[in-house]
mmCIF file of C-alpha atoms in Angstrom:
data_model
loop_
_atom_site.group_PDB
_atom_site.id
_atom_site.type_symbol
_atom_site.label_atom_id
_atom_site.label_comp_id
_atom_site.label_asym_id
_atom_site.label_seq_id
_atom_site.Cartn_x
_atom_site.Cartn_y
_atom_site.Cartn_z
ATOM 1 C CA MET O 285 94.740 105.637 74.290
ATOM 2 C CA ALA O 286 96.639 103.032 72.262
ATOM 3 C CA ALA O 287 94.340 101.034 70.090
ATOM 4 C CA GLY O 288 95.101 97.563 71.516
ATOM 5 C CA PHE O 289 93.361 98.903 75.241
ATOM 6 C CA SER O 290 90.509 100.913 73.971
ATOM 7 C CA TRP O 291 88.399 98.391 75.514
ATOM 8 C CA LEU O 292 89.448 99.449 79.056
ATOM 9 C CA LEU O 293 87.421 102.948 78.259
ATOM 10 C CA ARG O 294 84.264 100.655 77.826
ATOM 11 C CA GLN O 295 84.470 99.119 80.437
ATOM 12 C CA ARG O 296 82.546 100.136 83.747
ATOM 13 C CA ASP O 297 83.538 98.333 86.548
ATOM 14 C CA ILE O 298 87.187 99.187 86.289
ATOM 15 C CA PRO O 299 88.773 102.213 87.793
ATOM 16 C CA ILE O 300 91.033 104.119 85.280
ATOM 17 C CA PHE O 301 93.484 106.757 86.895
ATOM 18 C CA GLY O 302 94.985 108.991 83.846
ATOM 19 C CA VAL O 303 98.754 110.115 84.291
ATOM 20 C CA LYS O 304 100.889 112.125 82.161
ATOM 21 C CA GLY O 305 104.199 110.802 81.734
ATOM 22 C CA SER O 306 105.816 113.762 83.260
ATOM 23 C CA GLN O 307 104.226 112.432 86.240
ATOM 24 C CA VAL O 308 105.800 109.052 86.036
ATOM 25 C CA LYS O 309 109.531 108.560 87.311
ATOM 26 C CA VAL O 310 111.082 105.183 87.408
ATOM 27 C CA ILE O 311 113.550 104.171 90.279
ATOM 28 C CA TYR O 312 116.525 102.128 89.224
ATOM 29 C CA GLU O 313 118.353 101.462 92.285
ATOM 30 C CA PRO O 314 117.402 99.865 95.548
ATOM 31 C CA ALA O 315 118.906 102.651 97.378
ATOM 32 C CA ASP O 316 117.315 105.014 95.537
ATOM 33 C CA PHE O 317 114.099 103.320 96.551
ATOM 34 C CA TYR O 318 115.198 103.406 99.965
ATOM 35 C CA ASN O 319 115.844 107.315 99.800
ATOM 36 C CA GLU O 320 112.401 108.355 97.961
ATOM 37 C CA LEU O 321 110.662 106.271 100.974
ATOM 38 C CA ILE O 322 113.269 108.018 103.562
ATOM 39 C CA ASN O 323 112.652 111.435 102.275
ATOM 40 C CA ARG O 324 108.587 111.375 101.502
ATOM 41 C CA ALA O 325 108.280 109.843 104.845
ATOM 42 C CA ASP O 326 109.829 112.826 105.985
ATOM 43 C CA ALA O 327 108.238 115.599 103.742
ATOM 44 C CA ALA O 328 104.728 113.901 103.640
ATOM 45 C CA LYS O 329 102.047 117.001 105.011
ATOM 46 C CA SER O 330 98.684 114.572 105.636
ATOM 47 C CA ARG O 331 98.817 111.297 104.596
ATOM 48 C CA ILE O 332 101.382 108.312 104.614
ATOM 49 C CA VAL O 333 100.406 104.652 103.614
ATOM 50 C CA LEU O 334 102.449 101.225 103.236
ATOM 51 C CA ALA O 335 101.098 98.388 101.725
ATOM 52 C CA SER O 336 103.341 95.490 101.879
ATOM 53 C CA LEU O 337 104.029 91.438 102.451
ATOM 54 C CA TYR O 338 106.268 92.977 105.551
ATOM 55 C CA LEU O 339 108.480 94.855 106.921
ATOM 56 C CA GLY O 340 111.760 93.787 108.065
ATOM 57 C CA THR O 341 113.012 94.272 111.465
ATOM 58 C CA GLY O 342 116.717 95.693 110.461
ATOM 59 C CA ASN O 343 118.531 98.880 111.428
ATOM 60 C CA LYS O 344 117.184 100.459 107.684
ATOM 61 C CA GLU O 345 113.946 99.685 108.538
ATOM 62 C CA ARG O 346 114.039 101.350 112.096
ATOM 63 C CA ILE O 347 115.048 104.361 110.163
ATOM 64 C CA LEU O 348 112.274 104.842 107.962
ATOM 65 C CA LEU O 349 109.812 103.917 110.804
ATOM 66 C CA ASN O 350 111.681 106.769 113.180
ATOM 67 C CA LYS O 351 111.175 108.928 110.003
ATOM 68 C CA ILE O 352 107.260 108.251 109.622
ATOM 69 C CA GLU O 353 107.147 108.567 113.649
ATOM 70 C CA ASP O 354 109.321 111.828 113.917
ATOM 71 C CA ASN O 355 107.190 113.587 110.563
ATOM 72 C CA LEU O 356 103.836 112.731 112.920
ATOM 73 C CA THR O 357 105.182 114.183 116.216
ATOM 74 C CA ARG O 358 105.701 117.327 114.202
ATOM 75 C CA ASN O 359 102.846 117.109 112.235
ATOM 76 C CA ARG O 360 99.791 116.322 114.615
ATOM 77 C CA ASP O 361 97.496 116.552 111.569
ATOM 78 C CA ALA O 362 99.411 113.706 109.499
ATOM 79 C CA ARG O 363 98.142 110.241 109.925
ATOM 80 C CA ALA O 364 99.999 106.710 108.711
ATOM 81 C CA ARG O 365 98.394 103.812 107.659
ATOM 82 C CA VAL O 366 100.187 100.423 107.329
ATOM 83 C CA LEU O 367 98.684 97.236 105.456
ATOM 84 C CA LEU O 368 101.155 94.038 105.715
ATOM 85 C CA ASP O 369 100.082 90.179 105.804
ATOM 86 C CA TRP O 370 99.379 88.514 109.349
ATOM 87 C CA CYS O 371 101.538 85.495 108.317
ATOM 88 C CA ARG O 372 104.678 87.058 107.245
ATOM 89 C CA GLY O 373 104.105 90.209 109.449
ATOM 90 C CA THR O 374 104.028 88.063 112.593
ATOM 91 C CA ARG O 375 107.103 85.901 111.870
ATOM 92 C CA VAL O 376 109.570 85.733 114.332
ATOM 93 C CA THR O 377 112.986 86.389 113.307
ATOM 94 C CA ASN O 378 115.752 87.461 116.381
ATOM 95 C CA GLN O 379 113.111 87.818 118.792
ATOM 96 C CA GLU O 380 111.200 90.648 116.563
ATOM 97 C CA SER O 381 108.979 90.614 113.890
ATOM 98 C CA SER O 382 107.097 93.298 111.418
ATOM 99 C CA ALA O 383 104.077 93.574 114.204
ATOM 100 C CA SER O 384 106.515 94.242 117.272
ATOM 101 C CA LEU O 385 108.268 97.318 115.235
ATOM 102 C CA LEU O 386 104.879 98.454 114.045
ATOM 103 C CA ALA O 387 103.331 98.419 117.614
ATOM 104 C CA GLN O 388 106.301 100.233 118.903
ATOM 105 C CA LEU O 389 105.055 102.941 116.783
ATOM 106 C CA VAL O 390 101.344 103.056 117.290
ATOM 107 C CA ARG O 391 102.305 103.218 121.293
ATOM 108 C CA LYS O 392 104.126 106.438 120.526
ATOM 109 C CA CYS O 393 101.750 107.994 117.881
ATOM 110 C CA ALA O 394 98.159 106.058 118.447
ATOM 111 C CA ASN O 395 96.046 108.930 117.381
ATOM 112 C CA GLN O 396 97.545 108.904 114.177
ATOM 113 C CA VAL O 397 98.864 105.772 112.980
ATOM 114 C CA ARG O 398 96.396 102.520 112.191
ATOM 115 C CA VAL O 399 98.111 99.038 111.364
ATOM 116 C CA ALA O 400 95.935 95.979 109.468
ATOM 117 C CA MET O 401 97.427 92.742 109.347
ATOM 118 C CA PHE O 402 95.464 90.876 106.273
ATOM 119 C CA HIS O 403 94.643 87.359 107.462
ATOM 120 C CA THR O 404 93.529 84.744 104.534
ATOM 121 C CA PRO O 405 90.481 83.409 105.444
ATOM 122 C CA HIS O 406 91.726 79.943 103.917
ATOM 123 C CA LEU O 407 93.643 79.991 107.175
ATOM 124 C CA ARG O 408 91.551 79.366 109.955
ATOM 125 C CA GLY O 409 90.384 76.435 112.835
ATOM 126 C CA LEU O 410 93.175 73.596 112.505
ATOM 127 C CA ALA O 411 95.172 74.480 109.683
ATOM 128 C CA LYS O 412 95.640 78.058 111.572
ATOM 129 C CA LYS O 413 97.220 76.171 114.810
ATOM 130 C CA TRP O 414 99.069 73.282 113.251
ATOM 131 C CA ILE O 415 100.788 74.351 110.319
ATOM 132 C CA PRO O 416 103.946 75.818 111.541
ATOM 133 C CA GLN O 417 105.048 79.853 110.392
ATOM 134 C CA ARG O 418 106.391 79.943 106.963
ATOM 135 C CA TRP O 419 104.779 76.861 105.869
ATOM 136 C CA ASN O 420 101.140 79.286 106.456
ATOM 137 C CA GLU O 421 102.307 81.615 104.386
ATOM 138 C CA THR O 422 101.576 78.907 100.989
ATOM 139 C CA ILE O 423 97.760 78.981 102.023
ATOM 140 C CA GLY O 424 97.655 83.153 100.836
ATOM 141 C CA LEU O 425 99.249 86.241 101.334
ATOM 142 C CA GLN O 426 98.390 89.859 101.001
ATOM 143 C CA HIS O 427 100.925 90.881 98.357
ATOM 144 C CA THR O 428 100.847 94.147 97.396
ATOM 145 C CA LYS O 429 103.594 96.784 97.496
ATOM 146 C CA ILE O 430 102.166 100.302 97.263
ATOM 147 C CA TYR O 431 103.756 103.313 99.309
ATOM 148 C CA ILE O 432 101.579 106.454 99.486
ATOM 149 C CA PHE O 433 102.713 109.449 100.602
ATOM 150 C CA ASP O 434 100.182 112.568 100.091
ATOM 151 C CA ASN O 435 99.615 112.661 96.309
ATOM 152 C CA SER O 436 102.740 110.519 95.053
ATOM 153 C CA VAL O 437 102.592 106.493 94.297
ATOM 154 C CA ILE O 438 105.152 104.389 94.631
ATOM 155 C CA ILE O 439 103.940 101.307 93.112
ATOM 156 C CA SER O 440 106.665 98.308 93.551
ATOM 157 C CA GLY O 441 107.362 94.923 93.619
ATOM 158 C CA ALA O 442 109.708 95.371 96.503
ATOM 159 C CA ASN O 443 109.053 94.518 100.456
ATOM 160 C CA LEU O 444 110.011 97.129 103.168
ATOM 161 C CA SER O 445 113.320 95.314 103.942
ATOM 162 C CA SER O 446 117.018 95.588 103.864
ATOM 163 C CA ASP O 447 117.651 93.403 101.141
ATOM 164 C CA TYR O 448 115.575 95.491 98.768
ATOM 165 C CA PHE O 449 116.887 98.695 100.039
ATOM 166 C CA THR O 450 120.235 97.906 99.339
ATOM 167 C CA ASN O 451 120.839 94.791 96.895
ATOM 168 C CA ARG O 452 117.718 92.977 95.713
ATOM 169 C CA GLN O 453 116.600 95.048 92.714
ATOM 170 C CA ASP O 454 112.782 95.456 91.670
ATOM 171 C CA ARG O 455 110.570 97.450 89.925
ATOM 172 C CA TYR O 456 109.665 100.934 90.982
ATOM 173 C CA VAL O 457 107.522 103.295 89.439
ATOM 174 C CA LEU O 458 107.243 106.637 91.118
ATOM 175 C CA GLU O 459 103.623 108.721 89.869
ATOM 176 C CA ILE O 460 104.089 112.834 91.605
#
């Protein structure tokens, strides 16, 4: 380990995961990020975990959910877990939201899918009642973007939405 990071080894309360450089792949293009998600969602044998700010409601997002549904239908031992932010995940656009799309997946694969929506404890009572959508997101969000397929992990800055799948380049690192 580089001298500048040797202090990490002395910390008892910080988890450290050793990864060889040969196990890391940088994904450079949004389309490649999307294809990686689609292919891994289709091929996962035991687990799919998606943690993101939100899931978009467009065609590409539906294709991703369909791949997950197809996988779970074929593979009864597989499980999918989704964590989104409550404020962003329940924001309605064109009469749909992340939550409404995921509800369809839960109905179809109820025993294999769990969806959790992080709700900041700072948005309660009158604030929750009176602060409108979009503005309520300024109070606090769940903002991680980690996508796990079996033992592979994609750590990213990209949400699960068409913009990030097509023309909005972000950071994508795949650990195999």
